[in-house]
Coordinates of C-alpha atoms in Angstrom, one line a residue:
Chain B
M1 CA -31.2 6.1 38.0
R2 CA -34.0 5.8 35.4
R3 CA -33.7 9.5 34.6
N4 CA -29.9 9.1 34.1
K5 CA -30.5 6.5 31.5
W6 CA -32.6 8.9 29.4
I7 CA -29.9 11.5 29.5
G8 CA -27.6 8.9 27.9
Y9 CA -30.1 8.1 25.2
M10 CA -30.7 11.8 24.5
L11 CA -27.0 12.3 24.1
V12 CA -26.5 9.6 21.6
S13 CA -29.7 10.3 19.7
P14 CA -28.3 12.8 17.2
A15 CA -25.5 10.4 16.3
V16 CA -27.7 7.4 16.0
L17 CA -30.3 9.3 14.0
L18 CA -27.8 10.4 11.5
I19 CA -26.1 7.1 11.1
F20 CA -29.3 5.1 11.0
G21 CA -31.1 7.6 8.8
L22 CA -28.4 8.3 6.2
M23 CA -26.3 5.2 6.2
I24 CA -28.4 2.2 7.3
S25 CA -32.0 2.9 6.4
P26 CA -31.1 3.7 2.7
I27 CA -29.8 0.1 2.4
F28 CA -33.2 -1.4 3.3
Y29 CA -35.0 1.1 1.1
T30 CA -32.7 0.1 -1.8
G31 CA -33.4 -3.5 -1.1
Y32 CA -37.1 -2.7 -1.5
I33 CA -36.6 -0.8 -4.7
S34 CA -34.4 -3.5 -6.2
L35 CA -37.5 -5.7 -6.2
H36 CA -39.6 -3.2 -8.2
K37 CA -39.6 -1.6 -11.6
F38 CA -38.0 1.7 -11.1
A39 CA -38.0 4.5 -13.8
N40 CA -37.8 8.2 -13.6
L41 CA -37.2 7.9 -9.8
Q42 CA -40.7 6.4 -9.4
I43 CA -41.3 3.0 -7.9
G44 CA -43.3 0.9 -10.3
K45 CA -44.8 -2.5 -9.9
F46 CA -43.3 -5.5 -8.0
V47 CA -41.1 -7.6 -10.3
S48 CA -39.5 -9.8 -7.6
F49 CA -36.0 -10.8 -8.7
N50 CA -36.2 -9.6 -12.2
N51 CA -33.6 -6.8 -11.7
Y52 CA -31.2 -9.3 -10.3
L53 CA -31.7 -11.7 -13.2
K54 CA -31.1 -8.9 -15.7
L55 CA -28.0 -8.1 -13.7
L56 CA -26.7 -11.6 -13.8
S57 CA -27.3 -11.9 -17.6
D58 CA -25.4 -8.7 -18.3
R59 CA -21.9 -9.7 -19.4
S60 CA -20.4 -6.3 -18.7
V61 CA -21.6 -6.4 -15.1
M62 CA -20.2 -9.9 -14.6
N63 CA -16.9 -8.8 -16.1
S64 CA -16.7 -5.8 -13.9
I65 CA -17.1 -7.9 -10.8
G66 CA -14.2 -10.0 -12.0
T67 CA -12.1 -7.0 -12.8
G68 CA -13.0 -5.4 -9.5
L69 CA -11.9 -8.4 -7.5
E70 CA -8.7 -8.8 -9.5
I71 CA -7.6 -5.2 -9.0
T72 CA -8.6 -5.3 -5.4
F73 CA -6.5 -8.3 -4.5
L74 CA -3.6 -7.5 -6.8
A75 CA -3.3 -4.0 -5.2
L76 CA -3.9 -5.5 -1.7
S77 CA -1.2 -8.1 -1.9
C78 CA 1.4 -5.7 -3.3
A79 CA 0.5 -3.1 -0.7
M80 CA 0.5 -5.7 2.1
F81 CA 3.9 -7.0 1.0
F82 CA 5.6 -3.6 0.8
G83 CA 3.7 -2.2 3.7
I84 CA 4.9 -4.9 6.1
L85 CA 8.4 -4.7 4.6
A86 CA 8.5 -1.0 5.2
S87 CA 7.1 -1.3 8.7
L88 CA 9.9 -3.8 9.6
W89 CA 12.4 -1.4 8.2
L90 CA 11.0 1.6 9.9
H91 CA 10.7 -0.2 13.2
S92 CA 14.5 -0.1 13.6
K93 CA 14.5 3.7 13.2
R94 CA 14.0 6.1 16.2
G95 CA 13.2 9.7 16.9
T96 CA 12.6 12.5 14.4
Q97 CA 14.0 10.5 11.6
A98 CA 11.4 7.8 12.1
N99 CA 8.6 10.4 12.3
L100 CA 9.6 12.1 9.1
L101 CA 9.8 8.8 7.3
Q102 CA 6.4 7.8 8.5
L103 CA 5.0 11.1 7.2
L104 CA 6.8 10.6 3.9
C105 CA 5.2 7.1 3.5
L106 CA 1.7 8.5 4.4
I107 CA 1.5 11.3 1.8
P108 CA -0.3 9.2 -0.8
W109 CA -2.9 8.0 1.8
F110 CA -4.0 11.6 2.5
T111 CA -3.9 12.7 -1.1
S112 CA -7.4 12.6 -2.5
L113 CA -8.3 9.9 -4.9
I114 CA -9.1 12.3 -7.7
I115 CA -5.7 14.1 -7.4
S116 CA -3.7 10.9 -7.2
A117 CA -5.4 9.4 -10.3
L118 CA -5.1 12.7 -12.3
N119 CA -1.4 13.2 -11.3
W120 CA -0.5 9.7 -12.3
R121 CA -2.5 10.0 -15.5
W122 CA -0.4 13.0 -16.4
I123 CA 2.8 11.3 -15.6
V124 CA 2.0 8.3 -17.9
N125 CA 0.5 10.5 -20.7
T126 CA 1.6 8.9 -24.0
D127 CA 2.9 12.0 -25.8
Y128 CA 3.9 14.5 -23.1
G129 CA 4.1 12.5 -19.9
L130 CA 7.2 12.4 -17.7
L131 CA 7.6 8.7 -17.9
N132 CA 7.7 8.6 -21.7
S133 CA 10.0 11.6 -21.9
I134 CA 12.5 9.8 -19.8
L135 CA 12.1 6.7 -21.8
K136 CA 12.6 8.7 -25.1
N137 CA 15.7 10.3 -23.6
M138 CA 17.1 6.9 -22.8
G139 CA 16.3 5.7 -26.3
V140 CA 13.9 3.1 -25.0
P141 CA 10.6 2.6 -26.9
I142 CA 7.7 4.5 -25.2
V143 CA 4.9 2.7 -23.4
Q144 CA 1.3 3.5 -24.2
I145 CA -0.2 2.8 -20.8
L146 CA -3.5 4.6 -21.3
E147 CA -4.1 2.8 -24.6
S148 CA -3.2 -0.7 -23.5
T149 CA -5.7 -2.8 -21.6
A150 CA -3.1 -4.8 -19.7
L151 CA -1.0 -1.8 -18.7
S152 CA -4.0 0.3 -17.7
F153 CA -5.2 -2.5 -15.5
L154 CA -1.8 -2.8 -13.9
M155 CA -1.5 1.0 -13.5
V156 CA -4.9 1.2 -11.7
S157 CA -3.8 -1.6 -9.4
F158 CA -0.5 0.2 -8.9
I159 CA -2.2 3.5 -7.9
M160 CA -4.3 1.7 -5.4
A161 CA -1.3 -0.2 -3.9
W162 CA 0.6 3.1 -3.9
R163 CA -1.9 4.9 -1.8
T164 CA -2.6 2.1 0.7
T165 CA 0.9 0.9 1.4
G166 CA 1.5 3.7 3.9
Y167 CA -1.7 3.0 5.8
I168 CA -0.8 -0.7 6.1
M169 CA 2.7 0.3 7.2
I170 CA 1.4 2.5 10.0
L171 CA -1.0 -0.1 11.3
V172 CA 1.6 -2.9 11.3
L173 CA 4.2 -0.5 12.8
S174 CA 1.8 0.2 15.7
G175 CA 1.6 -3.5 16.3
L176 CA 5.3 -3.9 16.2
K177 CA 5.8 -1.1 18.7
S178 CA 3.4 -2.9 21.1
L179 CA 5.5 -6.0 21.2
S180 CA 7.3 -6.4 24.5
E181 CA 11.1 -6.0 24.4
E182 CA 11.6 -8.9 26.9
M183 CA 10.0 -11.4 24.5
L184 CA 12.2 -10.4 21.6
E185 CA 15.2 -10.3 24.0
A186 CA 14.3 -13.8 25.2
A187 CA 14.1 -15.1 21.7
K188 CA 17.5 -13.6 20.9
V189 CA 19.0 -15.3 24.0
D190 CA 17.5 -18.6 22.9
G191 CA 19.4 -18.2 19.6
A192 CA 16.5 -17.6 17.3
S193 CA 17.5 -16.3 13.9
Y194 CA 16.0 -13.1 12.4
L195 CA 13.5 -15.1 10.2
Q196 CA 12.5 -17.3 13.1
T197 CA 11.8 -14.3 15.3
L198 CA 9.8 -12.8 12.4
F199 CA 7.6 -15.7 11.6
H200 CA 7.2 -17.3 15.1
I201 CA 7.1 -14.2 17.3
K202 CA 6.5 -11.0 15.5
F203 CA 3.9 -12.0 12.9
P204 CA 1.7 -14.1 15.3
N205 CA 1.7 -11.3 17.8
I206 CA 0.6 -8.6 15.4
R207 CA -2.0 -10.8 13.7
S208 CA -4.8 -8.5 14.7
Q209 CA -3.2 -5.4 13.1
I210 CA -2.5 -7.3 9.9
I211 CA -6.1 -8.7 9.8
L212 CA -7.5 -5.2 10.4
A213 CA -5.3 -3.7 7.6
F214 CA -6.3 -6.5 5.3
I215 CA -10.1 -5.9 5.9
M216 CA -10.0 -2.1 5.7
I217 CA -7.9 -2.1 2.5
T218 CA -10.1 -4.8 0.9
L219 CA -13.1 -2.7 1.6
A220 CA -11.4 0.5 0.4
N221 CA -10.1 -1.0 -2.9
L222 CA -13.3 -2.9 -3.7
N223 CA -15.4 0.3 -3.3
N224 CA -13.0 2.5 -5.1
S225 CA -14.7 3.9 -8.2
T226 CA -12.9 7.2 -8.2
I227 CA -9.5 6.0 -9.3
P228 CA -10.6 4.0 -12.3
L229 CA -12.9 6.8 -13.3
A230 CA -10.4 9.5 -13.1
F231 CA -7.4 7.5 -14.4
N232 CA -8.9 6.2 -17.6
N233 CA -12.7 6.3 -17.4
G234 CA -12.8 2.5 -16.9
G235 CA -11.1 1.9 -20.2
P236 CA -9.7 1.1 -22.6
A237 CA -12.4 -1.4 -23.6
G238 CA -13.6 -1.8 -20.1
A239 CA -10.3 -3.2 -18.8
T240 CA -10.4 -1.0 -15.7
T241 CA -14.1 -1.0 -15.2
T242 CA -14.3 -2.3 -11.7
V243 CA -17.6 -3.3 -10.1
A244 CA -17.5 0.0 -8.0
L245 CA -17.2 2.0 -11.2
K246 CA -19.9 -0.1 -12.9
L247 CA -22.2 0.7 -10.1
Y248 CA -21.6 4.4 -10.6
T249 CA -22.1 4.3 -14.4
L250 CA -25.2 2.1 -14.2
G251 CA -26.8 4.6 -11.9
F252 CA -25.5 7.9 -13.2
A253 CA -24.6 7.4 -16.8
D254 CA -27.1 4.8 -18.0
L255 CA -29.7 6.0 -15.4
D256 CA -30.7 2.4 -14.9
F257 CA -31.6 2.6 -11.2
G258 CA -33.4 -0.8 -11.2
K259 CA -30.2 -2.7 -12.1
G260 CA -28.2 -0.1 -10.2
S261 CA -30.0 -0.7 -7.0
A262 CA -29.8 -4.5 -7.5
L263 CA -26.0 -4.2 -7.9
S264 CA -25.9 -1.9 -4.9
V265 CA -27.6 -4.6 -2.8
L266 CA -25.1 -7.1 -4.1
M267 CA -22.2 -4.8 -3.3
L268 CA -23.5 -4.1 0.1
L269 CA -23.8 -7.9 0.8
I270 CA -20.2 -8.4 -0.2
N271 CA -19.2 -5.4 2.0
L272 CA -21.4 -6.8 4.9
L273 CA -19.4 -10.1 4.7
I274 CA -16.2 -8.2 5.0
I275 CA -17.6 -6.0 7.8
V276 CA -18.6 -9.1 9.8
F277 CA -14.9 -10.0 9.8
Y278 CA -14.1 -6.4 10.8
M279 CA -16.5 -6.5 13.8
R280 CA -15.1 -9.8 14.9
S281 CA -11.5 -8.5 14.8
M282 CA -12.5 -5.4 16.7
R283 CA -14.1 -7.6 19.5
Y284 CA -10.9 -9.6 19.4
E285 CA -9.1 -6.3 20.1
K286 CA -11.3 -5.2 22.9
V287 CA -11.2 -8.3 25.1
Chain G
M1 CA 35.3 12.6 23.1
K2 CA 33.6 10.3 20.7
R3 CA 31.3 11.8 18.3
C4 CA 27.8 10.3 18.3
K5 CA 26.9 10.9 14.7
P6 CA 24.3 8.3 13.7
K7 CA 25.6 6.2 10.9
I8 CA 23.4 6.3 7.8
R9 CA 23.6 3.1 5.9
T10 CA 23.6 3.2 2.1
V11 CA 20.7 0.7 2.0
D12 CA 18.6 3.1 4.1
L13 CA 19.5 6.0 1.9
F14 CA 18.4 4.1 -1.2
V15 CA 15.1 3.1 0.4
V16 CA 14.4 6.6 1.5
L17 CA 15.2 8.0 -1.9
F18 CA 13.0 5.4 -3.6
I19 CA 10.0 6.0 -1.3
G20 CA 10.5 9.8 -1.6
F21 CA 10.7 9.5 -5.4
L22 CA 7.6 7.4 -5.6
N23 CA 5.5 9.4 -3.2
L24 CA 6.5 12.9 -4.1
T25 CA 7.0 12.7 -7.9
P26 CA 3.3 13.0 -8.8
M27 CA 2.9 16.1 -6.7
I28 CA 6.1 17.8 -7.7
W29 CA 5.5 17.1 -11.4
A30 CA 2.0 18.5 -11.0
L31 CA 3.5 21.6 -9.4
L32 CA 6.1 22.1 -12.1
T33 CA 3.5 21.6 -14.9
S34 CA 1.1 24.1 -13.3
L35 CA 3.8 26.7 -13.4
K36 CA 4.7 26.3 -17.0
T37 CA 3.3 28.0 -20.0
E38 CA 1.4 26.0 -22.6
Q39 CA 4.4 25.7 -24.9
D40 CA 6.7 24.6 -22.1
I41 CA 4.3 21.9 -21.0
Y42 CA 4.3 20.3 -24.5
A43 CA 7.9 21.0 -25.3
Y44 CA 10.3 18.3 -26.4
P45 CA 12.9 17.6 -25.0
I46 CA 11.1 17.9 -21.7
K47 CA 11.7 20.9 -19.4
V48 CA 12.1 20.0 -15.8
F49 CA 13.4 23.2 -14.2
N50 CA 14.6 25.2 -17.2
F51 CA 11.5 27.3 -17.7
I52 CA 10.2 30.7 -16.5
P53 CA 7.5 30.1 -14.0
T54 CA 4.1 31.8 -14.5
L55 CA 0.9 31.8 -12.5
G56 CA -1.3 32.0 -15.6
H57 CA -3.0 28.7 -15.1
Y58 CA -3.8 29.6 -11.5
R59 CA -5.3 32.8 -12.7
F60 CA -7.3 31.0 -15.3
I61 CA -8.8 28.4 -12.9
L62 CA -9.7 31.1 -10.3
N63 CA -11.5 33.0 -13.1
N64 CA -13.4 29.9 -13.8
R65 CA -15.2 29.5 -10.5
F66 CA -12.6 27.3 -8.9
G67 CA -12.3 29.8 -6.0
Q68 CA -16.0 29.3 -5.3
A69 CA -15.7 25.5 -5.1
F70 CA -12.7 26.0 -2.8
M71 CA -14.6 28.2 -0.5
N72 CA -17.6 25.9 -0.6
S73 CA -15.5 23.0 0.5
I74 CA -13.9 25.1 3.3
L75 CA -17.4 26.0 4.5
Y76 CA -18.7 22.4 4.2
S77 CA -15.7 21.1 6.1
V78 CA -16.0 23.7 8.9
V79 CA -19.7 22.9 9.3
A80 CA -18.9 19.2 9.2
I81 CA -16.2 19.5 11.8
V82 CA -18.2 21.7 14.2
C83 CA -21.3 19.5 14.0
S84 CA -19.7 16.1 14.1
I85 CA -17.4 17.0 17.0
A86 CA -20.3 18.3 19.0
V87 CA -22.4 15.2 18.2
A88 CA -19.4 12.8 18.7
S89 CA -18.4 14.4 22.0
M90 CA -21.9 13.9 23.4
A91 CA -22.2 10.4 22.1
G92 CA -18.8 9.4 23.3
Y93 CA -19.6 10.6 26.8
A94 CA -22.9 8.7 26.8
F95 CA -21.3 5.5 25.5
S96 CA -18.6 5.7 28.2
R97 CA -20.9 6.6 31.2
Y98 CA -24.3 5.0 30.5
K99 CA -24.4 1.3 30.2
S100 CA -27.3 -0.8 29.2
K101 CA -28.1 -3.6 26.7
F102 CA -29.7 -1.2 24.3
M103 CA -26.8 1.2 24.6
S104 CA -24.3 -1.4 23.6
F105 CA -26.6 -2.3 20.7
L106 CA -26.4 1.4 19.6
F107 CA -22.7 1.3 20.0
V108 CA -22.4 -1.8 17.7
L109 CA -24.4 0.3 15.2
V110 CA -21.8 3.1 15.4
V111 CA -18.8 0.7 15.1
F112 CA -20.6 -0.9 12.1
G113 CA -20.6 2.5 10.6
I114 CA -16.8 2.8 10.4
P115 CA -16.3 0.1 7.7
L116 CA -19.6 0.9 6.1
A117 CA -18.5 4.5 5.6
S118 CA -15.2 3.4 4.1
G119 CA -17.1 1.4 1.6
S120 CA -19.4 4.3 0.9
N121 CA -19.3 3.8 -2.8
A122 CA -22.0 1.1 -2.4
L123 CA -24.2 3.7 -0.8
I124 CA -24.3 6.2 -3.6
I125 CA -27.4 4.9 -5.3
P126 CA -29.2 4.3 -2.0
N127 CA -28.3 7.8 -0.8
Y128 CA -29.2 9.4 -4.1
I129 CA -32.6 7.8 -4.2
V130 CA -33.4 8.7 -0.6
F131 CA -32.1 12.3 -0.9
T132 CA -34.1 12.8 -4.1
K133 CA -37.2 11.4 -2.5
F134 CA -36.9 13.9 0.3
G135 CA -35.9 16.7 -2.0
I136 CA -32.6 17.4 -0.3
V137 CA -30.2 17.1 -3.3
N138 CA -28.6 20.3 -4.6
K139 CA -29.1 22.2 -1.4
F140 CA -26.4 24.1 0.6
Y141 CA -26.8 21.6 3.5
T142 CA -26.7 18.4 1.4
L143 CA -23.0 17.8 1.4
P144 CA -22.3 18.9 5.1
L145 CA -25.0 16.4 6.1
I146 CA -23.3 13.6 4.2
Y147 CA -19.8 14.5 5.4
I148 CA -21.0 14.6 9.0
T149 CA -22.7 11.2 8.7
Y150 CA -19.8 9.5 7.0
N151 CA -17.2 10.7 9.4
L152 CA -19.2 10.5 12.5
P153 CA -18.5 6.8 13.4
M154 CA -14.8 7.4 13.3
A155 CA -15.1 10.7 15.2
I156 CA -17.2 8.9 18.0
W157 CA -14.6 6.2 18.2
I158 CA -11.7 8.6 18.6
A159 CA -13.7 10.8 21.1
L160 CA -14.7 7.7 23.1
G161 CA -11.0 6.6 23.3
G162 CA -10.2 10.0 24.8
I163 CA -13.0 10.1 27.3
R164 CA -12.1 6.6 28.6
S165 CA -8.7 7.9 29.6
I166 CA -10.2 10.8 31.7
P167 CA -10.4 9.6 35.3
Y168 CA -13.9 9.4 36.7
E169 CA -12.7 11.1 39.9
I170 CA -12.5 14.4 38.1
E171 CA -16.2 14.2 37.3
E172 CA -17.0 13.2 40.9
A173 CA -15.0 16.2 42.2
A174 CA -17.0 18.4 39.8
I175 CA -20.3 17.0 41.2
I176 CA -19.1 17.6 44.7
D177 CA -18.3 21.2 43.7
S178 CA -21.9 21.3 42.7
C179 CA -21.3 21.6 39.0
S180 CA -24.4 20.8 36.9
K181 CA -24.6 17.8 34.7
R182 CA -24.9 20.1 31.8
Y183 CA -21.6 21.9 32.7
I184 CA -19.9 18.5 32.9
I185 CA -21.1 17.2 29.6
F186 CA -20.9 20.3 27.5
N187 CA -17.9 22.1 29.1
L188 CA -15.7 20.1 31.4
I189 CA -15.4 16.8 29.5
P190 CA -14.9 18.4 26.0
R191 CA -12.3 20.6 27.5
M192 CA -10.4 17.7 29.1
N193 CA -10.9 15.7 25.9
K194 CA -9.4 18.4 23.7
P195 CA -6.5 16.3 22.2
A196 CA -8.9 13.5 21.0
L197 CA -11.5 15.9 19.7
A198 CA -8.8 17.8 17.8
C199 CA -7.6 14.6 16.3
A200 CA -11.2 13.6 15.3
A201 CA -11.6 17.1 13.8
L202 CA -8.6 16.5 11.7
F203 CA -10.0 13.3 10.3
V204 CA -13.4 14.8 9.6
F205 CA -11.7 17.6 7.7
I206 CA -9.6 15.2 5.6
G207 CA -12.6 13.0 5.0
A208 CA -14.8 15.9 4.0
W209 CA -12.2 17.6 1.8
N210 CA -11.2 14.5 -0.1
E211 CA -14.7 13.1 -0.8
Y212 CA -15.5 12.9 -4.4
I213 CA -18.0 10.4 -5.6
V214 CA -21.0 11.3 -3.3
S215 CA -20.3 15.0 -3.9
A216 CA -20.4 14.5 -7.6
V217 CA -23.7 12.6 -7.4
L218 CA -25.7 14.7 -5.0
I219 CA -24.8 18.1 -6.3
T220 CA -25.3 19.2 -9.9
S221 CA -25.6 23.0 -9.6
P222 CA -22.2 24.7 -9.9
Q223 CA -22.8 27.1 -7.1
Y224 CA -22.7 24.2 -4.5
R225 CA -19.9 22.2 -6.1
A226 CA -17.3 20.7 -3.9
I227 CA -13.6 21.1 -4.6
Q228 CA -12.8 17.6 -5.8
V229 CA -15.7 17.7 -8.2
A230 CA -14.4 21.1 -9.5
V231 CA -10.9 19.6 -10.1
Y232 CA -12.4 16.7 -12.0
D233 CA -14.6 19.0 -14.0
F234 CA -11.6 20.9 -15.4
M235 CA -10.9 17.7 -17.3
G236 CA -14.3 17.6 -18.9
Y237 CA -14.9 21.2 -19.7
F238 CA -11.7 22.0 -21.6
G239 CA -10.7 18.6 -23.0
F240 CA -7.2 17.9 -21.7
Q241 CA -5.6 21.1 -20.6
W242 CA -3.0 19.8 -18.3
G243 CA -1.8 23.2 -17.1
P244 CA -5.1 24.3 -15.5
L245 CA -5.9 20.7 -14.4
M246 CA -2.6 20.4 -12.5
A247 CA -2.9 23.9 -11.0
A248 CA -6.3 22.8 -9.7
T249 CA -4.9 19.6 -8.1
I250 CA -2.2 21.7 -6.5
L251 CA -4.7 24.1 -5.0
A252 CA -6.9 21.3 -3.8
L253 CA -3.9 19.6 -2.2
L254 CA -2.7 22.7 -0.4
P255 CA -4.9 22.6 2.8
I256 CA -4.1 18.9 3.2
L257 CA -0.4 19.5 2.9
V258 CA -0.5 22.4 5.4
L259 CA -2.3 20.2 8.0
F260 CA 0.0 17.4 7.2
S261 CA 3.2 19.3 7.8
F262 CA 2.0 20.9 11.1
L263 CA -0.2 18.2 12.6
G264 CA 1.4 15.1 11.0
R265 CA 2.2 13.5 14.3
Q266 CA -1.4 13.8 15.6
L267 CA -2.5 12.3 12.3
I268 CA -0.4 9.2 12.9
S269 CA -1.4 8.8 16.5
G270 CA -5.0 9.2 15.5
M271 CA -4.7 6.6 12.8
T272 CA -3.3 4.0 15.1
A273 CA -5.5 4.9 18.1
G274 CA -8.6 5.2 16.0
A275 CA -8.1 2.1 13.9
V276 CA -6.6 -0.4 16.3
K277 CA -7.3 0.1 20.0
G278 CA -10.6 -0.9 21.4

């Protein structure tokens, strides 16, 4: 029996080594670095929370946290609304038709972030984009999305919502499919209206899928630096510089790894908070 | 005889058209742009289909080392798939058959990796610092290593789901037939678990192929560049040349679209099984 146990550990060791070595231990190392002076990739003297204080006094960083949260939740709530709506609509479809529709909804989720952002950027291009050409043809004044702070902000949120709606739809749909027919039948017999069935039977029973979608998409949006970067480089005037993008520019444009690692730790703590909810919802699923 | 033609409601038709328009326009517009000449792209009034298609932009990007980045990413993805499926299959087997306190702790570590990997942007600075410290940036194995690690938690999760549905009796029968443990772990179980492993492989490929930010940070030498980085670089090198840029996005989208059209159903079942069921 003891021998058996060692076979098990040997079999998981490559996986655990990789995950621990490349995903978990760097977090602790960065925590250590964030408490030191760090220049030219050399660890300097211990400065305690100096990097964090510098971070907190940096207006652009604080703004980016606000922007990041705003874009995350704006995109999330739109995607949630339309995703759930689409799943309710798709749930009534059967067969090949339903399969094709699911695939159609999922295309943006499997398109890479870079490609999505660049394709949309070309569509909303001020002078030659598809959108403005159509507007010009209709005689409507053109929109300068890439030059306007508010419109860029909305457009980045839109792209994030656009790519995640399909994912939410698939998750919620899987929940809807697992509902028992008898329960819905019983509700119908008891004379429940469509909305009553929806709010009192369907939603409570697919709570775990909705929570899971909520968590995963919050995490994905909050940590999405690629879409703001490729769509408009975080501009104009920092309007789309999310905290994820700020993290990237702090490290790899400003080469300020002291502040960068402090912000990384901060981001990881936020992620950790979300992940705790994730782990709890997974346990909820397993029991 | 009554004809059983399904009635298509107008509301449904509008919804489908709307979704199709929203989800396909960026891609189709990119394709049309990539086939136009420079003059046609910037023409007014806009040309939608009334132009003579040309492959000039594709030729241009392939002459500018785009092909190399494409091949790099194919190689990276294949290595990532092979390694992560092997590792995930072993780990999945161990997690399903060997139970102990420490084992379940390790399993929590793996599950913890799933959301951690999807928020991997927070790990770019930590990974960059650690990789630089050990001198493993800008190597041919840098990106496969990262791709394997980031996609491993999900691959293990999917592989485990498959193994749990294989009845233990089959393994017992194999033992009675005097099969070695090695045969069971490396041959019998993976073969029985083929659907789950194939599904995991699909997700590893998509994860590896679509990764941008870590690939951009860890690789600076052009010869090891990944495809998404190459696409983005077309923007930087030549200012805004939308023709080559859109051609690059179309080529980078091609493998995903091919998989998507042939294995779409597996993708959907993998998404729901991998993300929801415990």
